[in-house]
CSV table of C-alpha atoms and ligand atoms in Angstrom, one decimal:
chain,number,residue,atom,x,y,z
A,1,MET,CA,12.5,84.5,24.6
A,2,PHE,CA,12.5,84.6,28.4
A,3,SER,CA,13.3,80.9,28.9
A,4,SER,CA,16.6,81.4,27.0
A,5,LEU,CA,17.7,83.5,29.9
A,6,THR,CA,17.1,81.0,32.7
A,7,PRO,CA,20.2,78.8,32.2
A,8,TRP,CA,22.4,81.9,32.4
A,9,LEU,CA,20.5,83.0,35.6
A,10,ARG,CA,21.1,79.6,37.2
A,11,GLU,CA,24.8,79.8,36.3
A,12,GLN,CA,25.0,83.3,37.9
A,13,ARG,CA,23.2,81.9,41.0
A,14,LEU,CA,20.6,84.6,40.7
A,15,ASP,CA,17.2,84.1,42.4
A,16,PHE,CA,14.4,84.2,39.8
A,17,HIS,CA,10.8,83.2,39.2
A,18,GLU,CA,9.0,82.5,35.9
A,19,ASN,CA,5.4,83.5,35.2
A,20,ILE,CA,5.0,84.8,38.7
A,21,ALA,CA,2.3,87.0,40.2
A,22,ILE,CA,3.9,90.3,40.7
A,23,GLY,CA,1.4,91.7,43.3
A,24,SER,CA,3.2,90.3,46.3
A,25,TRP,CA,6.3,92.4,45.5
A,26,LEU,CA,4.4,95.6,45.3
A,27,HIS,CA,2.8,97.7,48.0
A,28,PHE,CA,-0.5,97.8,46.2
A,29,LYS,CA,-0.7,94.0,46.1
A,30,ILE,CA,-2.6,94.0,42.7
A,31,GLY,CA,-1.7,93.1,39.1
A,32,GLY,CA,-1.2,90.0,37.1
A,33,LYS,CA,1.9,88.0,36.3
A,34,VAL,CA,5.3,88.8,34.8
A,35,SER,CA,7.3,86.5,32.5
A,36,LEU,CA,10.4,86.6,34.7
A,37,LEU,CA,11.3,88.3,38.0
A,38,VAL,CA,15.0,88.4,38.9
A,39,THR,CA,16.3,89.6,42.3
A,40,CYS,CA,19.5,91.6,42.1
A,41,ASN,CA,20.9,92.1,45.6
A,42,SER,CA,24.1,94.0,44.6
A,43,PRO,CA,25.3,96.5,42.0
A,44,ALA,CA,27.4,93.7,40.4
A,45,GLN,CA,24.3,91.4,39.9
A,46,LEU,CA,22.2,94.3,38.5
A,47,THR,CA,24.8,95.4,36.0
A,48,ALA,CA,25.4,91.8,34.8
A,49,CYS,CA,21.7,91.3,34.4
A,50,LEU,CA,21.2,94.6,32.5
A,51,LYS,CA,24.1,93.8,30.1
A,52,LYS,CA,22.6,90.4,29.4
A,53,VAL,CA,19.0,91.6,28.7
A,54,ILE,CA,20.1,94.6,26.7
A,55,VAL,CA,22.5,92.5,24.5
A,56,GLU,CA,19.8,89.9,23.9
A,57,LYS,CA,17.2,92.6,23.3
A,58,ILE,CA,14.8,91.2,25.9
A,59,PRO,CA,12.2,93.7,27.3
A,60,TYR,CA,12.9,94.6,30.9
A,61,LEU,CA,12.2,97.1,33.6
A,62,LEU,CA,13.5,97.8,37.1
A,63,ILE,CA,11.7,98.0,40.4
A,64,GLY,CA,13.1,98.9,43.8
A,65,GLY,CA,10.7,98.7,46.7
A,66,GLY,CA,7.7,98.5,44.5
A,67,SER,CA,5.9,101.2,46.5
A,68,ASN,CA,5.0,103.5,43.6
A,69,ILE,CA,4.2,101.2,40.7
A,70,VAL,CA,1.5,98.8,39.6
A,71,PHE,CA,1.2,96.2,36.8
A,72,SER,CA,-1.8,95.4,34.6
A,73,ASP,CA,-4.0,92.4,35.2
A,74,GLY,CA,-2.8,89.9,32.5
A,75,LEU,CA,0.7,88.7,31.8
A,76,THR,CA,3.4,91.4,31.4
A,77,ARG,CA,5.9,90.1,28.9
A,78,ALA,CA,9.1,91.5,30.4
A,79,VAL,CA,11.9,90.7,32.7
A,80,VAL,CA,11.4,92.6,36.0
A,81,LEU,CA,14.7,93.2,37.8
A,82,LEU,CA,14.1,93.7,41.5
A,83,TYR,CA,16.9,95.8,42.7
A,84,GLN,CA,16.4,95.6,46.4
A,85,GLY,CA,19.0,94.8,49.1
A,86,THR,CA,18.2,92.3,51.8
A,87,ALA,CA,21.4,92.8,53.9
A,88,LYS,CA,20.7,94.6,57.3
A,89,LYS,CA,24.2,94.4,58.7
A,90,THR,CA,26.5,95.6,55.9
A,91,ALA,CA,27.3,99.3,55.8
A,92,ALA,CA,24.4,101.0,54.0
A,93,ALA,CA,26.5,103.8,52.7
A,94,LYS,CA,30.0,105.4,52.8
A,95,ILE,CA,31.3,108.9,53.3
A,96,LEU,CA,33.3,110.1,50.3
A,97,GLY,CA,34.9,113.1,52.0
A,98,GLY,CA,33.9,116.6,52.4
A,99,ARG,CA,30.1,116.7,52.7
A,100,ALA,CA,29.4,113.9,50.2
A,101,LEU,CA,28.3,110.3,50.6
A,102,GLN,CA,27.6,107.3,48.4
A,103,VAL,CA,24.8,104.9,48.8
A,104,ASP,CA,23.8,102.0,46.5
A,105,GLY,CA,20.5,102.2,44.8
A,106,HIS,CA,19.2,98.9,46.3
A,107,VAL,CA,19.5,100.1,49.9
A,108,LYS,CA,16.1,100.6,51.6
A,109,ASN,CA,15.5,104.2,52.7
A,110,GLN,CA,14.9,103.2,56.4
A,111,LEU,CA,18.1,101.3,56.6
A,112,PHE,CA,20.0,104.2,55.0
A,113,LEU,CA,18.4,106.6,57.6
A,114,SER,CA,19.5,104.3,60.5
A,115,TRP,CA,23.1,104.5,59.0
A,116,CYS,CA,22.7,108.4,58.8
A,117,ALA,CA,21.7,108.5,62.5
A,118,ALA,CA,24.6,106.3,63.5
A,119,HIS,CA,27.1,108.4,61.6
A,120,GLY,CA,25.9,111.9,62.4
A,121,VAL,CA,24.8,112.5,58.8
A,122,GLY,CA,22.2,115.2,58.7
A,123,GLY,CA,20.0,116.7,55.9
A,124,LEU,CA,18.3,113.5,54.6
A,125,GLU,CA,15.7,113.0,57.4
A,126,PHE,CA,12.9,114.1,55.1
A,127,LEU,CA,13.1,110.5,53.7
A,128,SER,CA,11.8,109.1,57.0
A,129,GLY,CA,8.7,107.0,56.4
A,130,ILE,CA,8.9,107.0,52.6
A,131,PRO,CA,8.9,103.3,51.7
A,132,GLY,CA,11.2,101.9,49.0
A,133,THR,CA,14.8,102.0,48.0
A,134,MET,CA,17.2,104.9,47.4
A,135,GLY,CA,17.3,104.2,43.7
A,136,GLY,CA,13.6,104.3,43.5
A,137,ALA,CA,13.5,107.5,45.5
A,138,ALA,CA,15.9,109.2,43.1
A,139,ALA,CA,14.0,107.9,40.1
A,140,VAL,CA,10.8,109.5,41.2
A,141,ASN,CA,12.3,112.5,43.0
A,142,ALA,CA,10.6,111.3,46.2
A,143,GLY,CA,10.1,114.0,48.8
A,144,ALA,CA,8.3,115.2,52.0
A,145,PHE,CA,8.5,118.0,54.5
A,146,GLY,CA,9.4,120.5,51.7
A,147,GLN,CA,12.4,118.6,50.4
A,148,SER,CA,13.1,116.0,47.7
A,149,LEU,CA,15.9,114.0,46.3
A,150,ALA,CA,16.6,116.8,43.8
A,151,ASP,CA,17.7,119.0,46.7
A,152,VAL,CA,20.4,116.6,47.9
A,153,LEU,CA,21.6,114.6,44.8
A,154,LEU,CA,25.1,115.3,43.5
A,155,GLY,CA,25.4,112.5,41.0
A,156,ALA,CA,25.1,108.8,40.3
A,157,ASP,CA,26.6,105.8,38.7
A,158,ILE,CA,24.1,104.5,36.2
A,159,VAL,CA,23.7,101.8,33.5
A,160,ASP,CA,22.5,103.5,30.3
A,161,LYS,CA,20.2,102.2,27.6
A,162,ARG,CA,23.1,100.5,25.8
A,163,GLY,CA,24.2,98.7,29.0
A,164,ASN,CA,27.2,100.9,29.6
A,165,MET,CA,28.2,102.2,33.1
A,166,ALA,CA,28.5,106.0,33.4
A,167,ALA,CA,29.0,108.5,36.1
A,168,VAL,CA,26.5,111.3,35.7
A,169,ASP,CA,25.8,114.5,37.6
A,170,ALA,CA,22.5,115.7,39.1
A,171,GLY,CA,21.6,117.7,35.9
A,172,TYR,CA,21.4,114.4,33.9
A,173,PHE,CA,18.4,113.4,36.0
A,174,ALA,CA,16.3,116.2,34.6
A,175,PHE,CA,14.3,116.3,37.8
A,176,THR,CA,10.7,117.4,37.9
A,177,TYR,CA,8.1,117.4,40.6
A,178,ARG,CA,8.0,113.6,41.6
A,179,GLY,CA,9.8,112.7,38.4
A,180,SER,CA,13.1,112.4,36.6
A,181,ARG,CA,14.2,110.8,33.3
A,182,PHE,CA,14.5,107.5,35.1
A,183,LYS,CA,10.8,107.4,36.2
A,184,LEU,CA,9.5,106.3,32.8
A,185,GLY,CA,12.8,105.4,31.2
A,186,ASN,CA,14.8,102.2,31.4
A,187,GLU,CA,18.2,103.4,32.6
A,188,ALA,CA,19.3,102.1,36.0
A,189,ILE,CA,20.6,104.0,39.0
A,190,VAL,CA,23.3,101.7,40.5
A,191,SER,CA,24.5,104.1,43.2
A,192,LEU,CA,23.9,107.7,44.2
A,193,ARG,CA,26.1,110.5,45.6
A,194,LEU,CA,24.3,112.8,48.0
A,195,LYS,CA,25.3,115.9,50.0
A,196,PHE,CA,24.8,116.1,53.7
A,197,HIS,CA,25.9,118.2,56.7
A,198,ALA,CA,27.5,116.9,59.9
A,199,GLU,CA,25.0,116.8,62.7
A,200,LYS,CA,24.9,115.4,66.3
A,201,LYS,CA,23.7,111.8,66.1
A,202,ARG,CA,20.9,112.3,68.6
A,203,VAL,CA,19.6,115.3,66.5
A,204,VAL,CA,19.5,113.2,63.3
A,205,ALA,CA,17.8,110.3,65.2
A,206,GLY,CA,15.3,112.7,66.7
A,207,LYS,CA,14.3,114.3,63.4
A,208,ILE,CA,13.9,110.8,61.8
A,209,LYS,CA,11.7,109.8,64.7
A,210,ALA,CA,9.6,113.0,64.6
A,211,ASN,CA,9.0,112.8,60.9
A,212,LEU,CA,7.9,109.2,61.2
A,213,GLU,CA,5.6,110.0,64.1
A,214,TYR,CA,4.0,112.9,62.1
A,215,ARG,CA,3.4,110.5,59.2
A,216,LEU,CA,1.9,107.8,61.3
A,217,ALA,CA,-0.5,110.3,62.9
A,218,ASN,CA,-1.5,111.9,59.6
A,219,HIS,CA,-1.4,109.2,57.0
A,220,PRO,CA,-3.4,106.0,56.6
A,221,SER,CA,-1.9,103.0,58.3
A,222,TYR,CA,1.2,101.6,56.7
A,223,ARG,CA,-0.5,98.2,57.0
A,224,LEU,CA,-3.1,99.2,54.3
A,225,HIS,CA,-2.2,98.4,50.7
A,226,SER,CA,-1.6,101.7,48.8
A,227,ALA,CA,1.1,103.5,46.8
A,228,GLY,CA,1.1,106.6,49.0
A,229,CYS,CA,-0.3,109.7,47.3
A,230,PHE,CA,-1.9,108.6,44.1
A,231,PHE,CA,-2.2,112.0,42.4
A,232,LYS,CA,0.3,114.9,42.1
A,233,ASN,CA,-0.6,118.1,43.9
A,234,PRO,CA,-1.8,120.3,41.1
A,235,LEU,CA,-0.3,123.8,40.5
A,236,ILE,CA,-3.1,126.3,40.5
A,237,ARG,CA,-2.3,129.9,39.7
A,238,GLY,CA,1.3,129.3,40.5
A,239,ALA,CA,0.7,127.6,43.9
A,240,LYS,CA,0.6,123.9,44.8
A,241,GLN,CA,-2.7,122.7,46.1
A,242,SER,CA,-3.3,119.5,48.0
A,243,ALA,CA,-4.8,116.9,45.7
A,244,GLY,CA,-6.1,115.1,48.9
A,245,GLN,CA,-8.0,118.2,50.0
A,246,ILE,CA,-9.4,118.8,46.5
A,247,ILE,CA,-10.7,115.2,46.3
A,248,GLU,CA,-12.1,115.5,49.8
A,249,THR,CA,-13.9,118.8,49.0
A,250,CYS,CA,-15.5,117.0,46.1
A,251,GLY,CA,-17.1,114.6,48.6
A,252,LEU,CA,-15.2,111.6,47.2
A,253,LYS,CA,-13.8,110.1,50.4
A,254,GLY,CA,-15.0,106.4,50.7
A,255,LEU,CA,-15.8,106.2,46.9
A,256,ALA,CA,-15.1,102.6,45.9
A,257,VAL,CA,-14.8,100.4,42.8
A,258,GLY,CA,-14.7,96.8,43.7
A,259,GLY,CA,-11.8,96.2,46.1
A,260,MET,CA,-10.4,99.7,45.6
A,261,SER,CA,-11.5,102.8,47.5
A,262,VAL,CA,-10.5,106.4,48.5
A,263,ALA,CA,-9.2,106.3,52.0
A,264,ASP,CA,-11.3,107.8,54.8
A,265,THR,CA,-8.3,109.3,56.5
A,266,HIS,CA,-6.5,110.9,53.5
A,267,ALA,CA,-8.4,111.3,50.2
A,268,ASN,CA,-5.2,111.1,48.1
A,269,PHE,CA,-4.5,107.5,49.2
A,270,LEU,CA,-6.3,104.8,47.2
A,271,ILE,CA,-6.6,101.7,49.3
A,272,HIS,CA,-6.8,98.1,48.2
A,273,SER,CA,-8.9,96.3,50.7
A,274,GLY,CA,-8.7,92.8,49.1
A,275,GLY,CA,-9.3,91.0,45.8
A,276,ALA,CA,-9.0,94.2,43.7
A,277,THR,CA,-7.8,94.2,40.1
A,278,PHE,CA,-5.8,96.7,38.1
A,279,LYS,CA,-9.0,97.4,36.1
A,280,GLU,CA,-10.8,98.4,39.2
A,281,LEU,CA,-7.9,100.8,40.2
A,282,GLU,CA,-8.1,102.3,36.7
A,283,ARG,CA,-11.8,102.8,36.9
A,284,LEU,CA,-11.6,104.4,40.4
A,285,GLU,CA,-8.8,106.8,39.0
A,286,GLN,CA,-11.1,107.8,36.1
A,287,LYS,CA,-14.1,108.3,38.4
A,288,ILE,CA,-12.1,110.6,40.7
A,289,LYS,CA,-10.6,112.6,37.7
A,290,THR,CA,-14.0,113.0,36.1
A,291,ALA,CA,-15.7,114.1,39.3
A,292,VAL,CA,-12.9,116.6,40.2
A,293,LYS,CA,-12.8,118.0,36.7
A,294,ALA,CA,-16.6,118.5,36.6
A,295,ARG,CA,-16.8,120.1,40.1
A,296,THR,CA,-13.6,122.2,40.1
A,297,GLY,CA,-12.3,122.4,36.6
A,298,ILE,CA,-9.0,120.9,37.9
A,299,SER,CA,-7.3,118.1,35.9
A,300,LEU,CA,-5.6,115.7,38.3
A,301,GLU,CA,-2.4,113.9,37.1
A,302,ARG,CA,-1.4,110.5,38.3
A,303,GLU,CA,1.8,110.2,40.4
A,304,VAL,CA,1.8,106.4,40.6
A,305,ILE,CA,3.4,104.5,37.6
A,306,TYR,CA,1.4,101.9,35.6
A,307,VAL,CA,3.1,99.1,33.6
A,308,SER,CA,1.5,97.8,30.4
A,309,ALA,CA,1.3,94.2,29.2
A,310,ARG,CA,4.4,94.9,27.1
A,311,GLY,CA,6.4,96.0,30.1
A,312,GLU,CA,6.2,99.7,29.2
A,313,LYS,CA,5.9,102.2,32.1
A,314,TYR,CA,3.4,105.0,31.7
B,1,FAD,C1,2.5,104.4,52.6
B,1,FAD,C2,3.3,105.2,51.5
B,1,FAD,C3,3.7,106.5,51.7
B,1,FAD,C4,4.4,107.2,50.7
B,1,FAD,N1,4.9,108.4,51.0
B,1,FAD,C5,5.6,109.1,50.0
B,1,FAD,C6,6.1,110.4,50.3
B,1,FAD,O1,5.9,111.0,51.3
B,1,FAD,N2,6.7,111.1,49.3
B,1,FAD,C7,7.0,110.5,48.1
B,1,FAD,O2,7.6,111.1,47.2
B,1,FAD,N3,6.5,109.2,47.8
B,1,FAD,C8,5.8,108.5,48.8
B,1,FAD,N4,5.4,107.2,48.5
B,1,FAD,C9,5.6,106.6,47.2
B,1,FAD,C10,6.9,105.8,47.1
B,1,FAD,O3,7.2,105.2,48.3
B,1,FAD,C11,8.1,106.6,46.7
B,1,FAD,O4,7.9,107.2,45.4
B,1,FAD,C12,9.4,105.8,46.6
B,1,FAD,O5,10.5,106.6,46.6
B,1,FAD,C13,9.5,104.8,45.4
B,1,FAD,O6,10.6,104.0,45.6
B,1,FAD,P1,10.6,102.4,45.3
B,1,FAD,O7,12.0,101.9,45.5
B,1,FAD,O8,9.5,101.7,46.0
B,1,FAD,O9,10.3,102.5,43.7
B,1,FAD,P2,9.5,101.6,42.8
B,1,FAD,O10,8.0,101.8,43.1
B,1,FAD,O11,10.0,100.2,42.8
B,1,FAD,O12,9.7,102.2,41.4
B,1,FAD,C14,9.4,103.5,41.1
B,1,FAD,C15,10.0,104.0,39.8
B,1,FAD,O13,11.4,104.1,40.0
B,1,FAD,C16,12.1,103.2,39.1
B,1,FAD,N5,13.3,102.7,39.8
B,1,FAD,C17,13.3,102.0,40.9
B,1,FAD,N6,14.6,101.7,41.3
B,1,FAD,C18,15.3,102.2,40.3
B,1,FAD,C19,16.8,102.3,40.1
B,1,FAD,N7,17.6,101.8,40.9
B,1,FAD,N8,17.2,102.9,39.0
B,1,FAD,C20,16.3,103.5,38.1
B,1,FAD,N9,15.0,103.4,38.2
B,1,FAD,C21,14.5,102.8,39.3
B,1,FAD,C22,11.1,102.2,38.6
B,1,FAD,O14,11.4,101.6,37.4
B,1,FAD,C23,9.8,103.0,38.6
B,1,FAD,O15,9.8,103.8,37.5
B,1,FAD,C24,4.7,106.5,49.5
B,1,FAD,C25,4.3,105.2,49.3
B,1,FAD,C26,3.6,104.5,50.2
B,1,FAD,C27,3.1,103.1,50.0
């Protein structure tokens, strides 16, 4: 099924790998192999690939920066479309007029923020230090410092489940806390429209730097392999509580299963220190959930996305 796609990929001059270990493309650096990994560096490449796999009924899923997702240990029988731009010099985004801008989904957040600083585009500095792409950020409603994508998104150009392009508004995303219809769905965000406010360039640059410095001082090192906060902050009697603090209070810092452990510096970061498997991550997740439930009665919910051997996100 997958090999039938390779002549077409060659014709299109698309970069692809067959039966490749997926871990090196993901921040967690764990997981088994995928049948086919295709790099899409532009909206045109992504839309062409999507049309092809949808018409041929080949199972597929999309990843951006791979900073919030992990695959199971065996072979995942699916085409993984890696929608991640490599260009550093081309314009990351464009101003549409008024207080709206457009950015392609494959643009990395940090590159986009550099563009914001250079153009006096304010209001998006909360993204500073969140790894990944703008499409991925919108799909999971990424956020920090009290703001998230849902606060700034106006709309998007997407490819729907039938392979058709459509312009949608923010309501279509059905945003939730760290989620949207795209998080576990298979529609693709090709480009996004965001609102912003005009700001002095040095003010934007200063906020981006301050946010990054705060994160570097308060989060585990970016050199460690993790997916950021692993559990959602639970809502308790109407107020959000820090999952990290709950895990820490339960005395679980440093808890380990094989090569996976709870970070010493931030108990909501699960760290891969080498040689870990997806099974070990799953067992650590279960141990934390069970211990927290037994000690506090709180049910923690996973924020990070898992992918099954059939290529389904859950
Ligand atoms: C050190 C560290 C710190 C982090 N800090 C934060 C934080 O402060 N706040 C926060 O919210 N998150 C944080 N994260 C988690 C993660 O970086 C964010 O969720 C990020 O926005 C995910 O983007 P991505 O491109 O890596 O998505 P991926 O992990 O590649 O994918 C995530 C989901 O989005 C979907 N997706 C990706 N691109 C598209 C697209 N173009 N169209 C449709 N669906 C798409 C995927 O199918 C998947 O379901 C952190 C992670 C790390 C490793």
